[in-house]
Amino acid sequence: MDVTRAYIFVAQLVVVAAFTGCDKPRSGETVFPKTANECQATAVPGQYLVRWRNGHVTTEAGSSRAQFIDDFVEPQLEKIDFVEADQVVRVDAELESSSLYDYPDNWGTQRIDASVAWQKNVRGDNILVAVIDSGVDITHPNLAGRVYKNPGESGLDPSGKDKSSNGVDDDGNGFIDDVSGYDFVANSPHVYDNSFHGTHVSGIIAAEHSDIVHQTGHVQGVAPGATILPLTFIDATGGGTLGDAVRAIDYAVKMGAKIINASWGGAPCSQILGEKIASLANHNILFVAAAGNRSTNIDVDKEYPASYNYPAQITVGSTGNLDLMADHSNYGDSRVHLFAPGSRIVSTVPGGGYRSSTGTSMATPFVAGTAALIWSTRPQASASEIRQILLSTVKFDALYRNSSQGRLDIGHAIMSILP
């Protein structure tokens, strides 16, 4: 065999071998990740998340895994990237008795020196914060003026009907009458709070300041000029699904949110949720997640989304009024990034009231609100730059089990960026 033929022969062998190695047979079973069997405890029966090869994610139903594979996956196998069982996530906080109001009502904002920002007229103006949670009481006196109003669903349509209730997708975003967010549990534009959680979180972020003294005193949002985008995916039981969470994240991106507050968690394993949160950096969105309330190290005993560690993510643990890490708070030298006040925090609740609650769910919106303050002074900043400012200006404590060894400090953050 001459040299030329030898090279051709070897090249053909390489090509054939390459195609043979890549042509691994796929089946309906192979599109499920290897971790699928490890996540059954939190799986939603008969509900699946499909990651299509075009990048889209949809929620699909099947009476059983075998039936779903046979009837849905196999006929569309070449279009599907992978499939996960949908999973349950939860919020973990309860309203507390008024007898527990032994902390000053605004001890949290006082401890982090929020007034330094307010005195400089830094209020978070024009920053949209998506609260992906249980809904929001958009009529609450301290929140009504801070809730997002979709300009495409406001005013009158050509026939003189109110766009907010005309049953038409006036702005062409795929959602009908979504004037103030969307409820992904009920597939409805009505974002009533299914519990109290989303309203409480929203008040910590952006409750308008008032001189009116209520039964529990003054409630002051960290960023009283920010705008809240209510996105409901938690139902009345305190649970929600990853599928609805992903839909809510997509909506927040579509509507131009700069910050997402995620005071929820528990999903043990989801590639889809991880990819979705990682992609937020491409949209310049900061994802602020609650560390969780199991008093555990989530570097080791991981809990998601808290244990993801993406460049545009901040995971928040909780402190009490003595500036010690709260007993309930998760921690981690790598995957928890800072602490913030989270014990007996008084904030807004549905019906125009004010109540106290405890948890990393309450600590997280302090950070989301602070991010809004900083971003309003640096509108051209990237999400990673906002994150860096937050983490580089913490109040240091060598005993804190988080990556910055610090607690949120608005005063220091604002003084570091403003003259």
GROMACS .gro file of C-alpha atoms in nm:
model
  419
    1MET     CA    1   0.000   0.000   0.000
    2ASP     CA    2   0.150   0.337  -0.097
    3VAL     CA    3   0.177   0.624   0.151
    4THR     CA    4  -0.114   0.821   0.001
    5ARG     CA    5  -0.352   0.525   0.021
    6ALA     CA    6  -0.238   0.454   0.376
    7TYR     CA    7  -0.324   0.806   0.490
    8ILE     CA    8  -0.663   0.791   0.320
    9PHE     CA    9  -0.734   0.453   0.478
   10VAL     CA   10  -0.638   0.575   0.827
   11ALA     CA   11  -0.843   0.892   0.786
   12GLN     CA   12  -1.147   0.689   0.685
   13LEU     CA   13  -1.102   0.469   0.991
   14VAL     CA   14  -1.084   0.777   1.217
   15VAL     CA   15  -1.399   0.927   1.066
   16VAL     CA   16  -1.590   0.601   1.094
   17ALA     CA   17  -1.470   0.555   1.452
   18ALA     CA   18  -1.570   0.909   1.543
   19PHE     CA   19  -1.920   0.870   1.407
   20THR     CA   20  -1.955   0.530   1.567
   21GLY     CA   21  -1.853   0.674   1.907
   22CYS     CA   22  -2.093   0.968   1.881
   23ASP     CA   23  -2.390   0.767   1.758
   24LYS     CA   24  -2.492   0.638   2.097
   25PRO     CA   25  -2.852   0.521   2.092
   26ARG     CA   26  -3.097   0.743   2.278
   27SER     CA   27  -3.415   0.626   2.439
   28GLY     CA   28  -3.686   0.779   2.649
   29GLU     CA   29  -3.506   0.662   2.962
   30THR     CA   30  -3.174   0.822   2.868
   31VAL     CA   31  -3.319   1.175   2.861
   32PHE     CA   32  -3.376   1.161   3.238
   33PRO     CA   33  -3.066   1.272   3.435
   34LYS     CA   34  -2.890   1.011   3.647
   35THR     CA   35  -3.004   1.199   3.958
   36ALA     CA   36  -3.371   1.152   3.868
   37ASN     CA   37  -3.423   0.865   4.110
   38GLU     CA   38  -3.263   1.062   4.394
   39CYS     CA   39  -3.523   1.337   4.373
   40GLN     CA   40  -3.846   1.141   4.401
   41ALA     CA   41  -3.922   1.258   4.756
   42THR     CA   42  -4.001   1.609   4.633
   43ALA     CA   43  -4.132   1.517   4.288
   44VAL     CA   44  -4.474   1.641   4.176
   45PRO     CA   45  -4.662   1.325   4.073
   46GLY     CA   46  -4.728   1.307   3.699
   47GLN     CA   47  -4.558   1.636   3.617
   48TYR     CA   48  -4.236   1.681   3.418
   49LEU     CA   49  -4.010   1.962   3.304
   50VAL     CA   50  -3.891   1.922   2.946
   51ARG     CA   51  -3.577   2.100   2.830
   52TRP     CA   52  -3.604   2.119   2.452
   53ARG     CA   53  -3.299   2.139   2.229
   54ASN     CA   54  -3.400   2.491   2.125
   55GLY     CA   55  -3.349   2.599   2.488
   56HIS     CA   56  -3.715   2.631   2.583
   57VAL     CA   57  -3.855   2.469   2.897
   58THR     CA   58  -4.213   2.346   2.925
   59THR     CA   59  -4.416   2.168   3.193
   60GLU     CA   60  -4.586   1.852   3.070
   61ALA     CA   61  -4.815   1.594   3.230
   62GLY     CA   62  -4.816   1.214   3.232
   63SER     CA   63  -5.005   0.960   3.439
   64SER     CA   64  -4.680   0.774   3.505
   65ARG     CA   65  -4.317   0.793   3.400
   66ALA     CA   66  -4.357   0.491   3.171
   67GLN     CA   67  -4.666   0.636   3.005
   68PHE     CA   68  -4.499   0.976   2.968
   69ILE     CA   69  -4.195   0.820   2.801
   70ASP     CA   70  -4.405   0.613   2.562
   71ASP     CA   71  -4.662   0.876   2.466
   72PHE     CA   72  -4.469   1.203   2.489
   73VAL     CA   73  -4.092   1.153   2.496
   74GLU     CA   74  -4.036   0.879   2.239
   75PRO     CA   75  -4.233   1.049   1.955
   76GLN     CA   76  -4.032   1.372   2.007
   77LEU     CA   77  -3.703   1.224   2.121
   78GLU     CA   78  -3.483   1.409   1.872
   79LYS     CA   79  -3.625   1.746   1.982
   80ILE     CA   80  -3.574   1.686   2.355
   81ASP     CA   81  -3.252   1.763   2.540
   82PHE     CA   82  -3.348   1.617   2.878
   83VAL     CA   83  -3.642   1.572   3.116
   84GLU     CA   84  -3.674   1.622   3.492
   85ALA     CA   85  -3.953   1.543   3.732
   86ASP     CA   86  -4.111   1.869   3.845
   87GLN     CA   87  -4.041   1.928   4.214
   88VAL     CA   88  -4.197   2.100   4.513
   89VAL     CA   89  -4.029   2.400   4.674
   90ARG     CA   90  -4.152   2.577   4.985
   91VAL     CA   91  -4.141   2.897   5.187
   92ASP     CA   92  -4.053   2.850   5.551
   93ALA     CA   93  -4.175   3.135   5.771
   94GLU     CA   94  -4.478   3.200   5.989
   95LEU     CA   95  -4.642   3.507   6.133
   96GLU     CA   96  -4.561   3.560   6.498
   97SER     CA   97  -4.782   3.654   6.790
   98SER     CA   98  -4.792   4.021   6.878
   99SER     CA   99  -4.659   3.917   7.219
  100LEU     CA  100  -4.324   3.860   7.047
  101TYR     CA  101  -4.290   4.224   6.939
  102ASP     CA  102  -4.003   4.276   7.182
  103TYR     CA  103  -3.769   4.410   6.912
  104PRO     CA  104  -3.804   4.767   6.781
  105ASP     CA  105  -4.021   4.758   6.468
  106ASN     CA  106  -3.748   4.882   6.237
  107TRP     CA  107  -3.448   4.733   6.413
  108GLY     CA  108  -3.338   4.572   6.085
  109THR     CA  109  -3.316   4.891   5.881
  110GLN     CA  110  -3.161   5.069   6.178
  111ARG     CA  111  -2.895   4.801   6.225
  112ILE     CA  112  -2.782   4.816   5.862
  113ASP     CA  113  -2.783   5.201   5.862
  114ALA     CA  114  -3.041   5.236   5.585
  115SER     CA  115  -3.101   5.598   5.686
  116VAL     CA  116  -2.760   5.688   5.539
  117ALA     CA  117  -2.906   5.618   5.195
  118TRP     CA  118  -3.237   5.791   5.263
  119GLN     CA  119  -3.066   6.106   5.391
  120LYS     CA  120  -2.883   6.123   5.059
  121ASN     CA  121  -3.217   6.079   4.879
  122VAL     CA  122  -3.114   5.735   4.755
  123ARG     CA  123  -3.440   5.541   4.744
  124GLY     CA  124  -3.406   5.283   4.469
  125ASP     CA  125  -3.601   5.486   4.215
  126ASN     CA  126  -3.670   5.321   3.877
  127ILE     CA  127  -3.541   4.979   3.985
  128LEU     CA  128  -3.781   4.690   3.922
  129VAL     CA  129  -3.763   4.410   4.180
  130ALA     CA  130  -3.947   4.086   4.097
  131VAL     CA  131  -4.084   3.916   4.409
  132ILE     CA  132  -4.133   3.553   4.308
  133ASP     CA  133  -4.338   3.431   4.600
  134SER     CA  134  -4.696   3.381   4.725
  135GLY     CA  135  -4.837   3.698   4.571
  136VAL     CA  136  -4.870   4.053   4.702
  137ASP     CA  137  -5.154   4.257   4.850
  138ILE     CA  138  -5.127   4.532   4.590
  139THR     CA  139  -5.386   4.743   4.775
  140HIS     CA  140  -5.187   4.765   5.100
  141PRO     CA  141  -5.144   5.134   5.191
  142ASN     CA  142  -4.766   5.102   5.214
  143LEU     CA  143  -4.734   4.906   4.888
  144ALA     CA  144  -5.004   5.031   4.649
  145GLY     CA  145  -4.783   5.308   4.517
  146ARG     CA  146  -4.487   5.076   4.472
  147VAL     CA  147  -4.646   4.802   4.261
  148TYR     CA  148  -4.553   4.772   3.893
  149LYS     CA  149  -4.805   4.895   3.636
  150ASN     CA  150  -4.758   4.743   3.293
  151PRO     CA  151  -4.793   5.032   3.043
  152GLY     CA  152  -4.899   4.788   2.772
  153GLU     CA  153  -5.197   4.675   2.980
  154SER     CA  154  -5.292   5.018   3.116
  155GLY     CA  155  -5.534   5.275   2.979
  156LEU     CA  156  -5.804   5.216   2.719
  157ASP     CA  157  -5.793   4.996   2.411
  158PRO     CA  158  -5.917   5.119   2.068
  159SER     CA  159  -6.274   5.020   2.158
  160GLY     CA  160  -6.265   5.217   2.481
  161LYS     CA  161  -6.232   4.919   2.716
  162ASP     CA  162  -5.994   4.912   3.010
  163LYS     CA  163  -5.685   4.720   2.896
  164SER     CA  164  -5.634   4.578   3.244
  165SER     CA  165  -5.957   4.378   3.222
  166ASN     CA  166  -6.051   4.349   2.854
  167GLY     CA  167  -5.942   3.987   2.817
  168VAL     CA  168  -5.683   4.076   2.552
  169ASP     CA  169  -5.306   4.042   2.546
  170ASP     CA  170  -5.265   4.409   2.458
  171ASP     CA  171  -4.886   4.419   2.483
  172GLY     CA  172  -4.830   4.088   2.304
  173ASN     CA  173  -4.615   3.935   2.578
  174GLY     CA  174  -4.815   3.612   2.592
  175PHE     CA  175  -5.016   3.703   2.904
  176ILE     CA  176  -5.364   3.851   2.920
  177ASP     CA  177  -5.442   4.153   3.142
  178ASP     CA  178  -5.113   4.127   3.334
  179VAL     CA  179  -5.119   4.485   3.454
  180SER     CA  180  -4.943   4.414   3.786
  181GLY     CA  181  -4.760   4.086   3.747
  182TYR     CA  182  -4.898   3.734   3.714
  183ASP     CA  183  -5.015   3.434   3.917
  184PHE     CA  184  -4.855   3.119   3.773
  185VAL     CA  185  -5.045   2.893   4.014
  186ALA     CA  186  -5.387   3.002   3.892
  187ASN     CA  187  -5.271   3.119   3.547
  188SER     CA  188  -5.432   3.451   3.626
  189PRO     CA  189  -5.333   3.819   3.625
  190HIS     CA  190  -5.474   3.855   3.978
  191VAL     CA  191  -5.179   3.843   4.217
  192TYR     CA  192  -5.360   3.821   4.551
  193ASP     CA  193  -5.136   3.688   4.827
  194ASN     CA  194  -5.208   3.320   4.893
  195SER     CA  195  -5.066   3.349   5.246
  196PHE     CA  196  -4.877   3.650   5.384
  197HIS     CA  197  -4.525   3.575   5.272
  198GLY     CA  198  -4.495   3.772   4.949
  199THR     CA  199  -4.658   4.081   5.099
  200HIS     CA  200  -4.424   4.066   5.400
  201VAL     CA  201  -4.118   4.031   5.177
  202SER     CA  202  -4.234   4.317   4.953
  203GLY     CA  203  -4.276   4.549   5.250
  204ILE     CA  204  -3.919   4.489   5.362
  205ILE     CA  205  -3.799   4.578   5.013
  206ALA     CA  206  -4.009   4.880   4.928
  207ALA     CA  207  -4.281   4.978   5.178
  208GLU     CA  208  -4.340   5.350   5.146
  209HIS     CA  209  -4.238   5.552   5.448
  210SER     CA  210  -4.514   5.725   5.641
  211ASP     CA  211  -4.556   5.941   5.949
  212ILE     CA  212  -4.869   5.746   6.041
  213VAL     CA  213  -4.814   5.536   6.352
  214HIS     CA  214  -4.982   5.197   6.319
  215GLN     CA  215  -5.052   4.948   6.593
  216THR     CA  216  -4.701   4.810   6.552
  217GLY     CA  217  -4.531   5.139   6.472
  218HIS     CA  218  -4.363   5.257   6.155
  219VAL     CA  219  -4.276   5.017   5.872
  220GLN     CA  220  -4.004   5.144   5.642
  221GLY     CA  221  -3.896   4.962   5.328
  222VAL     CA  222  -3.526   4.955   5.251
  223ALA     CA  223  -3.582   5.101   4.903
  224PRO     CA  224  -3.906   5.305   4.921
  225GLY     CA  225  -3.861   5.426   4.564
  226ALA     CA  226  -3.820   5.081   4.407
  227THR     CA  227  -4.098   4.908   4.216
  228ILE     CA  228  -4.230   4.562   4.306
  229LEU     CA  229  -4.326   4.313   4.033
  230PRO     CA  230  -4.549   4.050   4.202
  231LEU     CA  231  -4.510   3.700   4.057
  232THR     CA  232  -4.704   3.424   4.230
  233PHE     CA  233  -4.592   3.062   4.232
  234ILE     CA  234  -4.647   2.965   4.599
  235ASP     CA  235  -4.997   2.841   4.684
  236ALA     CA  236  -5.197   2.862   5.007
  237THR     CA  237  -5.016   2.559   5.153
  238GLY     CA  238  -4.679   2.733   5.128
  239GLY     CA  239  -4.564   2.514   4.839
  240GLY     CA  240  -4.493   2.575   4.474
  241THR     CA  241  -4.340   2.393   4.179
  242LEU     CA  242  -4.012   2.439   3.997
  243GLY     CA  243  -4.205   2.461   3.673
  244ASP     CA  244  -4.396   2.766   3.793
  245ALA     CA  245  -4.078   2.916   3.941
  246VAL     CA  246  -3.905   2.886   3.603
  247ARG     CA  247  -4.203   3.046   3.428
  248ALA     CA  248  -4.194   3.332   3.679
  249ILE     CA  249  -3.821   3.385   3.624
  250ASP     CA  250  -3.878   3.397   3.247
  251TYR     CA  251  -4.153   3.655   3.299
  252ALA     CA  252  -3.929   3.869   3.521
  253VAL     CA  253  -3.665   3.869   3.247
  254LYS     CA  254  -3.922   3.960   2.984
  255MET     CA  255  -4.059   4.253   3.185
  256GLY     CA  256  -3.720   4.406   3.261
  257ALA     CA  257  -3.663   4.325   3.629
  258LYS     CA  258  -3.316   4.411   3.760
  259ILE     CA  259  -3.342   4.205   4.079
  260ILE     CA  260  -3.522   3.881   4.164
  261ASN     CA  261  -3.603   3.811   4.530
  262ALA     CA  262  -3.628   3.435   4.592
  263SER     CA  263  -3.724   3.376   4.956
  264TRP     CA  264  -3.788   3.005   4.901
  265GLY     CA  265  -3.605   2.679   4.847
  266GLY     CA  266  -3.580   2.308   4.909
  267ALA     CA  267  -3.540   2.163   4.560
  268PRO     CA  268  -3.269   1.895   4.593
  269CYS     CA  269  -3.158   1.872   4.233
  270SER     CA  270  -3.257   2.054   3.917
  271GLN     CA  271  -3.035   2.120   3.620
  272ILE     CA  272  -3.312   2.327   3.464
  273LEU     CA  273  -3.339   2.567   3.759
  274GLY     CA  274  -2.961   2.597   3.776
  275GLU     CA  275  -2.932   2.680   3.406
  276LYS     CA  276  -3.212   2.935   3.437
  277ILE     CA  277  -3.046   3.118   3.727
  278ALA     CA  278  -2.702   3.103   3.563
  279SER     CA  279  -2.849   3.263   3.249
  280LEU     CA  280  -2.964   3.570   3.444
  281ALA     CA  281  -2.612   3.714   3.423
  282ASN     CA  282  -2.665   3.741   3.047
  283HIS     CA  283  -2.965   3.966   3.118
  284ASN     CA  284  -2.787   4.169   3.387
  285ILE     CA  285  -3.023   4.051   3.661
  286LEU     CA  286  -2.920   3.987   4.022
  287PHE     CA  287  -3.076   3.678   4.185
  288VAL     CA  288  -3.106   3.710   4.564
  289ALA     CA  289  -3.181   3.378   4.738
  290ALA     CA  290  -3.267   3.280   5.095
  291ALA     CA  291  -3.014   3.046   5.255
  292GLY     CA  292  -3.286   2.847   5.434
  293ASN     CA  293  -3.380   2.777   5.792
  294ARG     CA  294  -3.241   2.433   5.880
  295SER     CA  295  -2.939   2.551   6.081
  296THR     CA  296  -2.715   2.355   5.848
  297ASN     CA  297  -2.406   2.400   5.632
  298ILE     CA  298  -2.532   2.420   5.275
  299ASP     CA  299  -2.181   2.390   5.135
  300VAL     CA  300  -2.217   2.025   5.238
  301ASP     CA  301  -2.590   1.958   5.278
  302LYS     CA  302  -2.696   2.143   4.968
  303GLU     CA  303  -3.030   2.315   4.924
  304TYR     CA  304  -3.137   2.489   4.606
  305PRO     CA  305  -3.145   2.754   4.476
  306ALA     CA  306  -2.941   2.870   4.779
  307SER     CA  307  -2.647   2.636   4.712
  308TYR     CA  308  -2.597   2.745   4.353
  309ASN     CA  309  -2.302   2.980   4.340
  310TYR     CA  310  -2.340   3.178   4.019
  311PRO     CA  311  -2.175   3.515   3.945
  312ALA     CA  312  -2.507   3.704   3.948
  313GLN     CA  313  -2.641   3.536   4.264
  314ILE     CA  314  -2.627   3.631   4.631
  315THR     CA  315  -2.738   3.384   4.899
  316VAL     CA  316  -2.843   3.540   5.228
  317GLY     CA  317  -2.835   3.405   5.583
  318SER     CA  318  -2.992   3.563   5.889
  319THR     CA  319  -2.889   3.751   6.204
  320GLY     CA  320  -3.076   3.846   6.520
  321ASN     CA  321  -3.081   4.183   6.692
  322LEU     CA  322  -2.753   4.112   6.876
  323ASP     CA  323  -2.577   4.076   6.539
  324LEU     CA  324  -2.514   3.707   6.596
  325MET     CA  325  -2.599   3.449   6.333
  326ALA     CA  326  -2.958   3.344   6.397
  327ASP     CA  327  -3.010   2.994   6.536
  328HIS     CA  328  -3.243   2.907   6.248
  329SER     CA  329  -3.014   3.022   5.967
  330ASN     CA  330  -2.830   2.800   5.723
  331TYR     CA  331  -2.468   2.894   5.667
  332GLY     CA  332  -2.169   2.809   5.447
  333ASP     CA  333  -1.818   2.943   5.402
  334SER     CA  334  -1.859   2.930   5.024
  335ARG     CA  335  -2.223   2.922   4.920
  336VAL     CA  336  -2.376   3.166   5.170
  337HIS     CA  337  -2.243   3.510   5.085
  338LEU     CA  338  -2.355   3.742   5.365
  339PHE     CA  339  -2.603   3.777   5.651
  340ALA     CA  340  -2.879   4.031   5.706
  341PRO     CA  341  -3.141   4.092   5.977
  342GLY     CA  342  -3.400   3.815   5.980
  343SER     CA  343  -3.543   3.775   6.330
  344ARG     CA  344  -3.881   3.920   6.430
  345ILE     CA  345  -3.902   4.155   6.135
  346VAL     CA  346  -4.221   4.362   6.127
  347SER     CA  347  -4.355   4.424   5.778
  348THR     CA  348  -4.670   4.450   5.571
  349VAL     CA  349  -4.930   4.171   5.556
  350PRO     CA  350  -5.251   4.132   5.352
  351GLY     CA  351  -5.548   4.340   5.459
  352GLY     CA  352  -5.350   4.653   5.537
  353GLY     CA  353  -5.188   4.516   5.851
  354TYR     CA  354  -4.839   4.470   5.994
  355ARG     CA  355  -4.697   4.158   6.159
  356SER     CA  356  -4.367   4.007   6.263
  357SER     CA  357  -4.200   3.707   6.102
  358THR     CA  358  -3.863   3.533   6.128
  359GLY     CA  359  -3.641   3.352   5.879
  360THR     CA  360  -3.391   3.391   5.600
  361SER     CA  361  -3.698   3.477   5.392
  362MET     CA  362  -3.699   3.807   5.580
  363ALA     CA  363  -3.322   3.860   5.554
  364THR     CA  364  -3.319   3.818   5.177
  365PRO     CA  365  -3.534   4.124   5.090
  366PHE     CA  366  -3.304   4.348   5.297
  367VAL     CA  367  -3.032   4.257   5.047
  368ALA     CA  368  -3.263   4.287   4.745
  369GLY     CA  369  -3.370   4.632   4.862
  370THR     CA  370  -3.010   4.738   4.918
  371ALA     CA  371  -2.919   4.621   4.569
  372ALA     CA  372  -3.198   4.846   4.439
  373LEU     CA  373  -3.055   5.142   4.631
  374ILE     CA  374  -2.706   5.088   4.491
  375TRP     CA  375  -2.826   5.023   4.136
  376SER     CA  376  -3.028   5.344   4.136
  377THR     CA  377  -2.702   5.534   4.189
  378ARG     CA  378  -2.512   5.323   3.933
  379PRO     CA  379  -2.767   5.253   3.657
  380GLN     CA  380  -2.499   5.134   3.413
  381ALA     CA  381  -2.347   4.883   3.656
  382SER     CA  382  -2.359   4.511   3.590
  383ALA     CA  383  -2.522   4.263   3.825
  384SER     CA  384  -2.180   4.129   3.921
  385GLU     CA  385  -2.061   4.482   4.004
  386ILE     CA  386  -2.362   4.540   4.230
  387ARG     CA  387  -2.289   4.206   4.395
  388GLN     CA  388  -1.927   4.305   4.452
  389ILE     CA  389  -2.025   4.634   4.615
  390LEU     CA  390  -2.262   4.452   4.850
  391LEU     CA  391  -2.004   4.193   4.951
  392SER     CA  392  -1.707   4.429   4.982
  393THR     CA  393  -1.884   4.669   5.220
  394VAL     CA  394  -2.019   4.427   5.481
  395LYS     CA  395  -1.970   4.467   5.855
  396PHE     CA  396  -1.697   4.211   5.921
  397ASP     CA  397  -1.717   3.947   6.193
  398ALA     CA  398  -1.467   3.660   6.192
  399LEU     CA  399  -1.728   3.434   6.353
  400TYR     CA  400  -1.973   3.464   6.063
  401ARG     CA  401  -1.994   3.146   5.857
  402ASN     CA  402  -2.033   3.301   5.513
  403SER     CA  403  -1.797   3.378   5.227
  404SER     CA  404  -1.766   3.751   5.307
  405GLN     CA  405  -1.762   3.696   5.684
  406GLY     CA  406  -1.999   3.987   5.700
  407ARG     CA  407  -2.342   4.132   5.763
  408LEU     CA  408  -2.515   4.370   5.522
  409ASP     CA  409  -2.416   4.735   5.581
  410ILE     CA  410  -2.607   4.987   5.370
  411GLY     CA  411  -2.432   5.283   5.530
  412HIS     CA  412  -2.089   5.156   5.430
  413ALA     CA  413  -2.208   5.059   5.081
  414ILE     CA  414  -2.357   5.400   5.009
  415MET     CA  415  -2.063   5.593   5.152
  416SER     CA  416  -1.828   5.386   4.935
  417ILE     CA  417  -1.996   5.496   4.613
  418LEU     CA  418  -2.124   5.846   4.688
  419PRO     CA  419  -1.922   6.152   4.793
   0.00000   0.00000   0.00000
